[in-house]
XYZ file of C-alpha atoms in Angstrom:
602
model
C -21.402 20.778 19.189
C -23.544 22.474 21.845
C -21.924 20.298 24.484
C -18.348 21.620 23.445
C -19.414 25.101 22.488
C -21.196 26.150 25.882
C -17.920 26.592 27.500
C -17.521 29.295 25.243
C -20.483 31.173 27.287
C -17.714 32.579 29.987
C -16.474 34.924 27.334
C -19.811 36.428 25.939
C -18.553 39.915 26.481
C -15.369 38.505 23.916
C -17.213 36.929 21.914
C -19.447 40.041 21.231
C -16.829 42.536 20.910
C -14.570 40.637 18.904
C -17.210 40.544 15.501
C -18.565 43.417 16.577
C -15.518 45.720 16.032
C -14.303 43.204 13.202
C -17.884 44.583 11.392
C -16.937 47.982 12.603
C -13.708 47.901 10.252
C -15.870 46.540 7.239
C -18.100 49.440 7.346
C -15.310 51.523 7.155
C -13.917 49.183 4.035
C -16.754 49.157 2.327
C -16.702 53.593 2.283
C -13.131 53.610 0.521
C -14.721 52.684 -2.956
C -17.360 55.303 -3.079
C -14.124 58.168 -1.423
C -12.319 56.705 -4.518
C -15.253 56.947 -7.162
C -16.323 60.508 -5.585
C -11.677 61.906 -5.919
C -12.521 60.018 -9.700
C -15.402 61.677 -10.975
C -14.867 65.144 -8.850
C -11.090 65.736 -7.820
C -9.475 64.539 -10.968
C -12.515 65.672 -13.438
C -12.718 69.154 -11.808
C -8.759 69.107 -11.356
C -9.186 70.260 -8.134
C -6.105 69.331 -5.733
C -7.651 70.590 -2.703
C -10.688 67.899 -2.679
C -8.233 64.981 -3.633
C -6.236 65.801 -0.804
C -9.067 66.012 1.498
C -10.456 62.789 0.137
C -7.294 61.319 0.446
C -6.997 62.194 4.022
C -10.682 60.596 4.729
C -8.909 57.512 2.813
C -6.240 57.755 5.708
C -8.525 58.190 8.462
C -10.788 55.332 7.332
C -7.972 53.017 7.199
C -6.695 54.447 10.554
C -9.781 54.173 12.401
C -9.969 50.281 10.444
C -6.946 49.235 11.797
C -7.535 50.063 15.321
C -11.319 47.765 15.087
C -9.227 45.215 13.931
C -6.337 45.111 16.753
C -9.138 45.257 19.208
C -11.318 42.804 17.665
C -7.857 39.979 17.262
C -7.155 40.916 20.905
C -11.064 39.655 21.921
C -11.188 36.866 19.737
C -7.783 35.048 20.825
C -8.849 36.015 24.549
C -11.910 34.003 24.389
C -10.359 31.633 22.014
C -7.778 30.461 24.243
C -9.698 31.041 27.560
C -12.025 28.899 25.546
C -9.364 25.872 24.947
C -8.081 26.646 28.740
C -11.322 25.310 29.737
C -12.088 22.164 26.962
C -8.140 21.036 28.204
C -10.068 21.487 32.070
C -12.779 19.105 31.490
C -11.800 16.584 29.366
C -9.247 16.246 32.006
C -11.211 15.940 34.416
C -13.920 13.592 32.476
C -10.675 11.450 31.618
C -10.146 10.922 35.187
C -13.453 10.308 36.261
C -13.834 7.177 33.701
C -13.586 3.809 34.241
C -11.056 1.194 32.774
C -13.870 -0.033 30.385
C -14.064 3.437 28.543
C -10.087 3.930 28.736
C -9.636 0.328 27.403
C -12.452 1.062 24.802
C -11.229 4.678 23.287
C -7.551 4.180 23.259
C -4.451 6.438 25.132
C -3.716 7.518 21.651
C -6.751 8.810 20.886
C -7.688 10.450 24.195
C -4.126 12.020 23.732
C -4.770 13.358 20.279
C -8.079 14.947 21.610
C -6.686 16.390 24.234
C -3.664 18.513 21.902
C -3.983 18.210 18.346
C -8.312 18.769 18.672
C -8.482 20.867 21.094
C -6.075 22.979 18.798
C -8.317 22.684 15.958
C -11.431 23.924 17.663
C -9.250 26.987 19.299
C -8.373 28.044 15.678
C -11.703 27.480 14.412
C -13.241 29.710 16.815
C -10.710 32.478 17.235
C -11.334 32.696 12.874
C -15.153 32.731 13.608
C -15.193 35.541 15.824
C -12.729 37.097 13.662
C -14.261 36.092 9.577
C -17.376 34.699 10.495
C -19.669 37.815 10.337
C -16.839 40.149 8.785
C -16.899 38.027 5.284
C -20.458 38.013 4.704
C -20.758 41.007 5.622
C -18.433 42.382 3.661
C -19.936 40.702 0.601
C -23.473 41.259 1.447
C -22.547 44.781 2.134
C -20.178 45.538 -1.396
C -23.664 43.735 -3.237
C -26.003 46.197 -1.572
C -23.465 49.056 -1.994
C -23.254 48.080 -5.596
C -27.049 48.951 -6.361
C -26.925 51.763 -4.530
C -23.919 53.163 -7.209
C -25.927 50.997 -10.388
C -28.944 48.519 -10.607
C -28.845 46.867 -13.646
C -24.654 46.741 -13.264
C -25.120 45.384 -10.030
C -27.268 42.530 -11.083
C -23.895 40.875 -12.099
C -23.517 40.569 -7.509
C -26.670 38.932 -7.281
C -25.199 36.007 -10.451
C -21.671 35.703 -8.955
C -22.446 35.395 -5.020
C -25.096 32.514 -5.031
C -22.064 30.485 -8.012
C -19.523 31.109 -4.882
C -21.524 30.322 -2.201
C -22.146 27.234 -3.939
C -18.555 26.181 -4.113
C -17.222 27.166 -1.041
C -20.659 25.250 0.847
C -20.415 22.834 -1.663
C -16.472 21.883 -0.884
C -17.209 22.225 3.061
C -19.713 19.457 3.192
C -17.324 17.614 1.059
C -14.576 17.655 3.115
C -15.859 17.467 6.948
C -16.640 13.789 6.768
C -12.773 13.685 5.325
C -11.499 15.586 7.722
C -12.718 13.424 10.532
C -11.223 10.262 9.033
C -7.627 12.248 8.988
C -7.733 12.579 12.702
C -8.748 9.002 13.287
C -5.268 8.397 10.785
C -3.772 10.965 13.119
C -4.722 8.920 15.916
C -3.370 5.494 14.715
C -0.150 7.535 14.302
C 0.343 8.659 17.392
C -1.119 5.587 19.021
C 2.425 3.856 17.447
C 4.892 6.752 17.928
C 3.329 6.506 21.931
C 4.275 2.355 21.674
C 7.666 2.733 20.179
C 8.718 5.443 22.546
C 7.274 3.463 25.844
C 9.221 -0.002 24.271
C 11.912 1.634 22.457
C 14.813 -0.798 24.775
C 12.285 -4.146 24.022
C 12.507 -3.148 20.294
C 15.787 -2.656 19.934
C 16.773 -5.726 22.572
C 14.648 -7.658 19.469
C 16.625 -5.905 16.714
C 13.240 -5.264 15.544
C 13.683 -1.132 14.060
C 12.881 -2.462 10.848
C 10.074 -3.992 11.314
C 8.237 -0.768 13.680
C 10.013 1.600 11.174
C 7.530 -0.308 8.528
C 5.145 -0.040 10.217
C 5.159 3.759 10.977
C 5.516 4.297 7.416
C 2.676 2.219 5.800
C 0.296 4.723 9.248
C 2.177 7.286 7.965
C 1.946 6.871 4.468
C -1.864 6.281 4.725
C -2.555 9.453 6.924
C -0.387 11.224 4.298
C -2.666 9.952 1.131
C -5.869 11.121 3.244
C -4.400 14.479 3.520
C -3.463 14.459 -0.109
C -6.912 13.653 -0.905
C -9.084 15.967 1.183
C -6.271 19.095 0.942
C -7.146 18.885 -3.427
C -10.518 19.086 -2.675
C -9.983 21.873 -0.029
C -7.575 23.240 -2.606
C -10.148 23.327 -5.351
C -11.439 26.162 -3.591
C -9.294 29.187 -4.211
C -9.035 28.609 -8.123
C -13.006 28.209 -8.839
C -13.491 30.903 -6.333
C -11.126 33.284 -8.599
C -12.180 31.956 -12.028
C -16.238 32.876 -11.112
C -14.922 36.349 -9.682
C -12.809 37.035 -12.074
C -15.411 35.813 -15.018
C -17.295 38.644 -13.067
C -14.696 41.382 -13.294
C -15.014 40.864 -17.149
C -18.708 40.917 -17.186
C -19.036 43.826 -14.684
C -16.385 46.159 -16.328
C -18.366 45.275 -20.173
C -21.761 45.915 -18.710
C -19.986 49.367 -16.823
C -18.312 50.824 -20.524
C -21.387 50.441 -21.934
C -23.451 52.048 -19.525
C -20.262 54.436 -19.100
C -20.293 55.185 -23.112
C -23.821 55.730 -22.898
C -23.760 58.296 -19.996
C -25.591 56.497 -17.675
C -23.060 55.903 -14.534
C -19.754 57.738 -14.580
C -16.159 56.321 -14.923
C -15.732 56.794 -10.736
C -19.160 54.771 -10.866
C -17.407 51.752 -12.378
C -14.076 52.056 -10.387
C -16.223 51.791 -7.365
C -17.843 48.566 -8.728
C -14.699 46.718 -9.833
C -13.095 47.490 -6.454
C -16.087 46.137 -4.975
C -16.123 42.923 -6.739
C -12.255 42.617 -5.913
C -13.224 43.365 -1.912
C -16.111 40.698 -2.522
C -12.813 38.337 -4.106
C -10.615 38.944 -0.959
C -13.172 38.017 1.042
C -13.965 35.128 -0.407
C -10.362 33.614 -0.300
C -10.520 34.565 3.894
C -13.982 32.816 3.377
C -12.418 29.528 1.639
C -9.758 29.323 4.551
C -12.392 30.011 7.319
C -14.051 27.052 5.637
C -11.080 24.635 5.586
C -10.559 25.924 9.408
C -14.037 25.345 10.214
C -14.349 22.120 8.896
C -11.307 20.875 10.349
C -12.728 22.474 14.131
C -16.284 20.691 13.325
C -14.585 17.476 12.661
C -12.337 17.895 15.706
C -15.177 19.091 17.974
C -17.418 16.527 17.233
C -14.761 14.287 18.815
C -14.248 16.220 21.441
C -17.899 15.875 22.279
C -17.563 11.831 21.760
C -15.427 12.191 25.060
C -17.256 14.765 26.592
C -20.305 12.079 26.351
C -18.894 9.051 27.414
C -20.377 8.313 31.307
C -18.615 5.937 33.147
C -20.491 2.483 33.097
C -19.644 1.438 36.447
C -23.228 0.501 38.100
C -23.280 2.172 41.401
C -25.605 1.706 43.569
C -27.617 4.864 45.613
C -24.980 5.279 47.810
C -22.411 4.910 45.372
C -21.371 8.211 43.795
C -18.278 9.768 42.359
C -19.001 13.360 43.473
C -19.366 12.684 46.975
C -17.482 15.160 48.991
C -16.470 14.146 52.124
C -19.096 15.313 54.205
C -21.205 13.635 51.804
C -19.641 10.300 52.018
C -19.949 10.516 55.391
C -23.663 10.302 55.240
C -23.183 7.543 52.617
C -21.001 5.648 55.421
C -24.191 6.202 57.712
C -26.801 4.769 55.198
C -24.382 1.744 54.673
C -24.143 0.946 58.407
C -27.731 1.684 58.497
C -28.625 -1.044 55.909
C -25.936 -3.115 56.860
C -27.947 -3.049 60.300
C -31.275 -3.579 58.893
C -29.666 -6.664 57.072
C -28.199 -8.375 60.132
C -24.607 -7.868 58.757
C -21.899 -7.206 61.148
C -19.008 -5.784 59.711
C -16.493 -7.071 62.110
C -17.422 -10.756 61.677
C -17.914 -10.422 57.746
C -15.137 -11.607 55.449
C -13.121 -9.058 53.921
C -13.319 -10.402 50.526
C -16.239 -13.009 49.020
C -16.563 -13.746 45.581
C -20.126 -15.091 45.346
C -20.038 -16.951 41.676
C -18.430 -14.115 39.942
C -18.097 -14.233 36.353
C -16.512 -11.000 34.312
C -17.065 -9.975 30.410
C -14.847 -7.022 28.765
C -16.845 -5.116 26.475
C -16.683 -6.239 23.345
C -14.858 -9.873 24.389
C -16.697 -13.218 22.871
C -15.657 -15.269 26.124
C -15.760 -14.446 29.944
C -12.235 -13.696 31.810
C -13.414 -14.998 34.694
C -16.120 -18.007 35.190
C -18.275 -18.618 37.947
C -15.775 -17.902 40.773
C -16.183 -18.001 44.323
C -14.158 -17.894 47.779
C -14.059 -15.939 51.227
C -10.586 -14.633 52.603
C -11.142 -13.538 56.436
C -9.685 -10.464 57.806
C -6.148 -10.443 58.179
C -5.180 -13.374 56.048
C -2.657 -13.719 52.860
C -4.303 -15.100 49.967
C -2.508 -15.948 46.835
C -3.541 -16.177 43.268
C -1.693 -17.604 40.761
C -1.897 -19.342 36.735
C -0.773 -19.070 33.912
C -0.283 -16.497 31.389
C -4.277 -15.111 30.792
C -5.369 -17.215 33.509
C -7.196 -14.417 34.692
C -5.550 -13.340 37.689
C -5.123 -9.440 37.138
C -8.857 -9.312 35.954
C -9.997 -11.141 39.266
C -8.134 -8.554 41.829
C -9.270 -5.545 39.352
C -12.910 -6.256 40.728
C -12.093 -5.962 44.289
C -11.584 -2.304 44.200
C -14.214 -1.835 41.562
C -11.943 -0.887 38.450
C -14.741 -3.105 36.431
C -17.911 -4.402 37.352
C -18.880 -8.170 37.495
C -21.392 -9.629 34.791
C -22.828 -12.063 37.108
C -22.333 -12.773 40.652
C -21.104 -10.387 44.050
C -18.171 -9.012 44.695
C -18.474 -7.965 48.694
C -15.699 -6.245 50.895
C -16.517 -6.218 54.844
C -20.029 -7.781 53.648
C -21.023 -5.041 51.841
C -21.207 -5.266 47.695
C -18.795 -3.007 46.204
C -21.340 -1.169 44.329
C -22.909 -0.038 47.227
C -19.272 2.052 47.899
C -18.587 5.521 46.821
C -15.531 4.821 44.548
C -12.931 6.977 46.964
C -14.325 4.842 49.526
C -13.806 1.405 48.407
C -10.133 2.504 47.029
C -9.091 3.964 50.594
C -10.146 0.148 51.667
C -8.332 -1.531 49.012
C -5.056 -0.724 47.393
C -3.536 -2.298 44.478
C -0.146 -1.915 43.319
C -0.515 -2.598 39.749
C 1.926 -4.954 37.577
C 3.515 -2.043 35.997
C 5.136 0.236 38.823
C 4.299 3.862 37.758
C 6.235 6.778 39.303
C 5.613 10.275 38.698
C 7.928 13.280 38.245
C 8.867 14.767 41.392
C 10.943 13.885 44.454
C 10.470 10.769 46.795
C 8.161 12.103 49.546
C 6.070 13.446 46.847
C 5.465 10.078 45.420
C 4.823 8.315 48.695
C 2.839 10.577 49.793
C -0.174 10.116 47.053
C -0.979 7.250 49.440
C -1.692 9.638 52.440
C -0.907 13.534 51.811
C -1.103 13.987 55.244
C 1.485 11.321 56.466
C 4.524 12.066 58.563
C 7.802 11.254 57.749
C 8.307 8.336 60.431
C 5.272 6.582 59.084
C 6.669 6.967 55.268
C 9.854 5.427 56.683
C 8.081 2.738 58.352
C 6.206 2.088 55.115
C 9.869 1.800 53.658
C 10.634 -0.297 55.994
C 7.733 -2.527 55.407
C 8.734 -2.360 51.471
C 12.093 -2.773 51.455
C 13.139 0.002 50.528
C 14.942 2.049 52.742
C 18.399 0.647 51.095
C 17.050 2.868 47.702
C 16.491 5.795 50.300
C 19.735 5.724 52.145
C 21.727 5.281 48.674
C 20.299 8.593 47.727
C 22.220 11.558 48.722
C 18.671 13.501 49.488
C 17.085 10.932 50.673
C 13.595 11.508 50.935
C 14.303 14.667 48.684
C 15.845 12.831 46.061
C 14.222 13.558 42.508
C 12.261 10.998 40.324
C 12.214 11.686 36.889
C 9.200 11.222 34.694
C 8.383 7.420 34.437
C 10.945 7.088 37.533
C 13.708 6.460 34.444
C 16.323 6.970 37.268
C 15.246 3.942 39.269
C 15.837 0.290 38.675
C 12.691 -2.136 38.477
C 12.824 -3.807 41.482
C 13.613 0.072 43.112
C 10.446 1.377 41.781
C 8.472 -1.952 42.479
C 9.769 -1.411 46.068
C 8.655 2.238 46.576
C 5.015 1.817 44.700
C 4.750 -1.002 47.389
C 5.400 1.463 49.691
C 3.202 4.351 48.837
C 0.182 1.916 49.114
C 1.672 0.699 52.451
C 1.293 5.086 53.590
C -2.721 4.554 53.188
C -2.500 1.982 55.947
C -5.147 -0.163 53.776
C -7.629 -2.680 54.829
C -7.071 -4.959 52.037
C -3.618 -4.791 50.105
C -3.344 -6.317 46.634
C 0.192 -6.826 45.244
C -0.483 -7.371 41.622
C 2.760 -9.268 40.562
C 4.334 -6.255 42.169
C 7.324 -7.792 43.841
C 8.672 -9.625 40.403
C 11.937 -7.738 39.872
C 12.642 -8.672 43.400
C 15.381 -11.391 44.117
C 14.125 -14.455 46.459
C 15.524 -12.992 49.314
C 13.973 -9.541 49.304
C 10.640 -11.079 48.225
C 10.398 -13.480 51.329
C 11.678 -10.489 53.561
C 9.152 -8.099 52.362
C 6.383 -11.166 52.811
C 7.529 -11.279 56.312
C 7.520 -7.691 57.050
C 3.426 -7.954 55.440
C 2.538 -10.468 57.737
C 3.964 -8.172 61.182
C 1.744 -5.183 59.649
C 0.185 -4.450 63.166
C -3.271 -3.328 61.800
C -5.254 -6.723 60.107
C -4.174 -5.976 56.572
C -5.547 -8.611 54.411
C -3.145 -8.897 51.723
C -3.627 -10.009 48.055
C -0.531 -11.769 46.444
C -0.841 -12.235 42.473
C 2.486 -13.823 41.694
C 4.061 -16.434 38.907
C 5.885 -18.046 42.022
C 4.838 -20.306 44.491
C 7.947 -19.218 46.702
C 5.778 -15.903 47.049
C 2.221 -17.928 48.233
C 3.179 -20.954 49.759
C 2.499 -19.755 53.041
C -0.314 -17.737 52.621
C -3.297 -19.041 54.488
C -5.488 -19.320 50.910
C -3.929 -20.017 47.342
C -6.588 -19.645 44.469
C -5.361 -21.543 41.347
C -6.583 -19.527 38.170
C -7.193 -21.874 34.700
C -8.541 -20.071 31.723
C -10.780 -17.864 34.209
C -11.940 -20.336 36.550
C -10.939 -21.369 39.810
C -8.961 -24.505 39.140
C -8.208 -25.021 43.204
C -8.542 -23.294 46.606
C -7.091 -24.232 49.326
C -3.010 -24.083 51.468
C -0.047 -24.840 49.315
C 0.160 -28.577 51.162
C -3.747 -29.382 49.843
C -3.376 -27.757 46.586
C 0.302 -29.653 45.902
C -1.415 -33.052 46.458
C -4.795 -32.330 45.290
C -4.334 -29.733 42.097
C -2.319 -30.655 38.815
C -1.856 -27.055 37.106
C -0.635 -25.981 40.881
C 1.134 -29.146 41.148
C 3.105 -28.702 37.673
C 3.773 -24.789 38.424
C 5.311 -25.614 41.747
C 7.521 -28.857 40.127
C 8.831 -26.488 37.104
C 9.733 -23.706 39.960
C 11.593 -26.203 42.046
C 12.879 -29.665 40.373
C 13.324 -32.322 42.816
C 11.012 -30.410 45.314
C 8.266 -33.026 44.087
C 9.598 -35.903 45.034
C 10.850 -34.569 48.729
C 7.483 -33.060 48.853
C 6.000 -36.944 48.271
C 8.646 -38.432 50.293
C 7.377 -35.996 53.356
C-alpha cells in the first residue's frame, strides 16, 4: 500500500487538517452529555429557568462551533482525496504507456480498465472516509469510555466489557471480507472484459446472429459477480445488527447498574442520562465505524491492485544505452556511444543491412511452443521484402521484433547492424514504423491524426504522404479536407479509408524501415498495386516490410520469406520460391487458378 499511498504526501497540510478539525467537533460532542446531565441534575432540580436557558445556549454554541469543524474538515478531506485520485489516474497512465506488449498481453485491457475507474474510485472513497472517520470514531469512543469514569467508575466498567465485544466484530468481519472483496473486482473485471468485447464486435455478433449466445454468456459473468456480492455484502451486513445487539445489551446493563447506584444515592439521575447518551454516541459511532470498515476494505482490496500495476516493470532487456527516459539530449549521447561502439566494432552503418535476423526464435510468456523457430535472413537497405503464411504462421510476431515490441528468446535481431536492444525505444520506433493489422484512428480531425507521425510536418509533406497512401481521394471527398473530423475509432471512415490514412501517418515520419502489417487488406487490387508502386518511388531508401495473405502484394518484392508454423519455410524472389517452395507454391495456385500452369509453361 505504501507504493499507492505516497502520492497522498502532496496533500499533508489536507490530510492534517481534515482529522484534525473532524477531532475538533468530537470534543465538542463529547461536552453535550455532561451540559445535559449538569440542566438535569441543576436546572430542572433547582427549577431554575435561567441556567437551562444558558445551558441550552452552550448546547447551541457547541453544536454551532461542531458544525463549522466538520464543513472544514469534509472540504480538506475530499481536496486531498480527489487531488489524491487526480494523481493515481496520472501514473498508472503513464506506467500503462510505458509497458511493453508482454505485460499488456499478460494483465488484460479489461482489467487495466477496471483499475484505472472502478479502483481508483474505491481507494478515493476509502481515503476521503479515513481522513474524515478514521480518528473521529475512535476517538469518539475512546473519549465517551474515559468520559464515562470520569461521571462513574464502577458504572463505567460496563465501556471497558462492550468496546473490546465490538471491536471484535467489526475487526473480526474486516479480515473476513478483504480477501472477498478482492475476488469481486477480479468478477468485476471478467465483466467488463466481455461488455468491452461485445461493444468492439457488436456488427460480427450480430452478422453471426449470435445475441443469444454473448447474452448467455454475460449473464452466467454476471450472475457469478452477483452471487460474490451476495456473499461478502451478508457478511459485511452482519455488522450493523451484532454491533446494535452488544450496544444495546449494554444500554440495559448500564441503565440497571445506574438505578441502582441512582436508588442508592451514589451518582445522580443527570449522572446516568450522561452515561446512556454516551453509550448511544459510542453506538453511532460504531455504525460510521462498520461502514468505514466495508469502505476500507473495499479501498485495501482495490489498492492492492492498484499497486500490482504500479509494480509491473517492463521486461524488455535493454541494453546500457537503451533507456525509456532518455530525453532528447540524452539520446543524443546514447546515439554517440552507439557510433562509438559501432566504431570500435568495425561496423559501418551505411554498408550494414537494415534488417538481419540471426537465428531468431520468440516465446510469449506463458506459451508451451515458440512462435517463431530459429529464423534468419538479411534485407539490404532500400529493398521490399515480403512475408507471408498461413493463418498463425507467425508473421505478425516476426515484424513485432523489428521495432522491439517483444524481445527474442534466442538469437539477434539487428537494424543498421546494431542489436535492437542496444536502441533507446523512441529511437528504434522513429527507425521503424509499423502500421498494425488493425487501423486505429483517434478522435479528432485529419491533420491531427497524421500528424502523430511527425508533429512538426507541413501540410505539403502530409499531402505527399497522401499521395504516397492513396489517399488523397478520402481527403478531397471531405468537405474540410484536412479539417475534416474523425470520430472515436474513426467510425466515420470505411476500412480501406482508414487503412489508407494509418499508411499515411507512418509515411509523415519519413521512416527508415516501413512495415505494413497486412495493412493494405481492405484495399481492392488496383489500389494495392498503385500504392506498392508509389512505395517503391519513395525518394529516401525506405526499406519496406510487406506482411500480406496475397502474393499479388509480394511478388515483386526483391525478398519473400515464407512463414510455416514459425519457421522460415523459404526465402528467396517470387520466381525461386514458385518453383522451389510448396506452401508458397499452393498459396500462389489457390490466389490465381490457371496461373500454375502458365507459370510452368513460361
Amino acid at each position: 500500500m505504501k507504493t499507492v499511498l505516497r502520492y497522498l504526501s502532496g496533500y499533508k497540510k489536507e490530510s492534517i487538517l481534515a482529522p484534525l478539525f473532524k477531532m475538533l467537533e468530537a470534543s465538542f460532542e463529547l461536552l453535550v452529555p455532561l451540559v445535559v446531565a449538569a440542566i438535569i441534575d441543576t436546572g430542572i432540580s433547582g427549577k431554575d429557568t435561567g441556567y437551562i436557558l444558558r445551558m441550552c445556549g452552550i448546547m447551541v454554541a457547541l453544536g454551532i462551533i461542531g458544525l463549522v469543524c466538520a464543513i472544514t474538515a469534509q472540504y480538506f478531506a475530499a481536496k486531498a482525496a480527489v487531488g489524491f485520485a487526480r494523481k493515481i489516474r496520472h501514473v498508472l497512465f503513464e506506467k500503462m504507456q510505458g509497458l511493453s506488449f508482454n505485460e499488456i498481453d499478460k494483465t488484460g485491457t479489461s482489467t487495466m480498465i477496471t483499475r484505472m475507474t472502478s479502483d481508483v474510485n474505491q481507494v478515493q472513497s476509502g481515503v476521503n472516509m479515513v481522513l474524515r472517520l478514521f480518528l473521529r470514531s475512535p476517538f469518539i469512543v475512546f473519549g465517551a469510555m474515559i468520559m464515562a469514569f470520569t461521571i462513574d467508575v464502577k458504572t463505567a466498567l460496563v465501556f471497558v466489557v462492550t468496546i473490546p465485544v465490538l471491536a471484535l466484530i467489526v475487526f473480526g468481519i474486516m479480515l473476513i471480507t478483504i480477501p472477498m472483496y478482492k475476488r469481486v473486482q477480479r468478477a468485476l473485471d471478467k465483466v467488463l472484459g466481455i461488455t468491452r468485447e461485445n461493444l468492439t464486435g457488436v456488427r460480427v455478433i450480430r452478422a453471426f446472429c449470435k445475441e443469444d449466445e454473448e447474452i448467455k454468456s454475460f449473464d452466467d459473468a454476471n450472475d457469478t459477480l452477483t452471487t460474490m456480492q451476495k456473499v461478502v455484502g451478508r457478511i459485511s451486513g452482519l455488522m450493523n445488527p451484532l454491533t446494535y445487539i452488544v450496544i444495546n445489551l449494554g444500554i440495559v446493563v448500564l441503565i440497571y447498574v445506574g438505578a441502582i447506584r441512582v436508588d442508592t444515592g451514589i451518582i445522580s439521575q443527570g449522572a446516568v442520562v450522561a452515561l446512556y447518551n454516551y453509550m448511544s454516541q459510542i453506538l453511532v459511532e460504531l455504525i460510521k465505524l462498520a461502514n468505514l470498515i466495508v469502505t476500507m476494505t473495499k479501498s485495501v482490496a482495490s489498492c492492492k491492485r492498484l499497486e500490482d500495476v504500479l509494480k509491473l516493470e517492463s521486461t524488455l532487456e535493454l541494453h546500457s544505452s537503451g533507456n525509456t527516459g532518455l530525453k532528447p539530449d540524452m539520446a543524443g549521447a546514447a546515439d554517440a556511444n552507439i557510433n562509438s561502439n559501432n566504431n570500435d566494432t568495425n561496423v559501418n552503418q551505411e554498408n550494414a543491412p537494415a534488417v538481419e535476423f540471426d537465428h531468431v526464435s520468440l516465446t510469449y510468456k506463458g506459451a508451451g511452443e515458440e512462435a517463431l523457430t530459429d529464423i534468419s535472413f538479411t534485407i539490404n537497405k532500400g529493398e521490399t521484402a515480403g512475408i507471408i503464411g498461413g493463418t498463425g504462421s507467425g508473421k505478425t510476431s516476426l515484424v513485432h521484433l523489428i521495432p522491439h515490441f517483444y524481445d527474442a528468446t534466442r538469437g539477434t535481431v539487428k537494424v543498421d547492424g546494431i542489436d535492437v536492444k542496444d536502441y533507446p525505444l523512441d529511437e528504434i520506433r522513429n527507425k521503424a514504423v509499423i502500421v498494425m493489422q488493425k487501423a486505429v484512428l483517434f478522435k479528432g480531425t485529419i491533420r491531427e491524426n497524421l500528424l502523430w507521425g511527425n508533429g512538426g510536418a507541413t501540410d505539403e509533406e502530409l499531402y505527399e504522404a497522401l499521395e504516397t497512401a492513396q489517399a488523397m481521394d478520402v481527403i478531397r471527398s471531405k468537405e474540410d479536407g484536412l479539417d475534416e473530423m474523425v470520430e472515436q475509432g474513426g467510425r466515420n471512415f470505411s476500412g480501406g479509408q482508414k487503412q489508407r490514412l494509418t499508411i499515411a501517418r507512418a509515411l509523415v515520419r519519413k521512416p527508415s524501415i516501413l512495415i505494413l502489417d497486412d495493412s493494405a487488406s481492405a484495399l481492392d487490387y488496383a489500389t494495392d498495386a498503385r500504392l506498392r508502386k508509389a512505395l517503391k518511388c519513395i525518394k529516401d531508401r525506405t526499406t519496406v516490410f510487406i506482411v500480406s495473405q496475397r502474393t499479388s502484394s509480394m511478388q515483386h518484392a526483391d525478398r519473400i520469406i515464407v512463414l510455416d508454423d514459425g519457421r522460415a519455410a523459404g526465402i528467396g524472389t517470387h520466381e525461386s520460391l514458385y518453383k522451389d517452395c510448396r506452401i508458397y507454391k499452393e498459396i500462389y495456385d489457390s490466389q490465381f487458378k490457371g496461373a500454375g500452369e502458365a507459370q510452368t509453361n513460361e
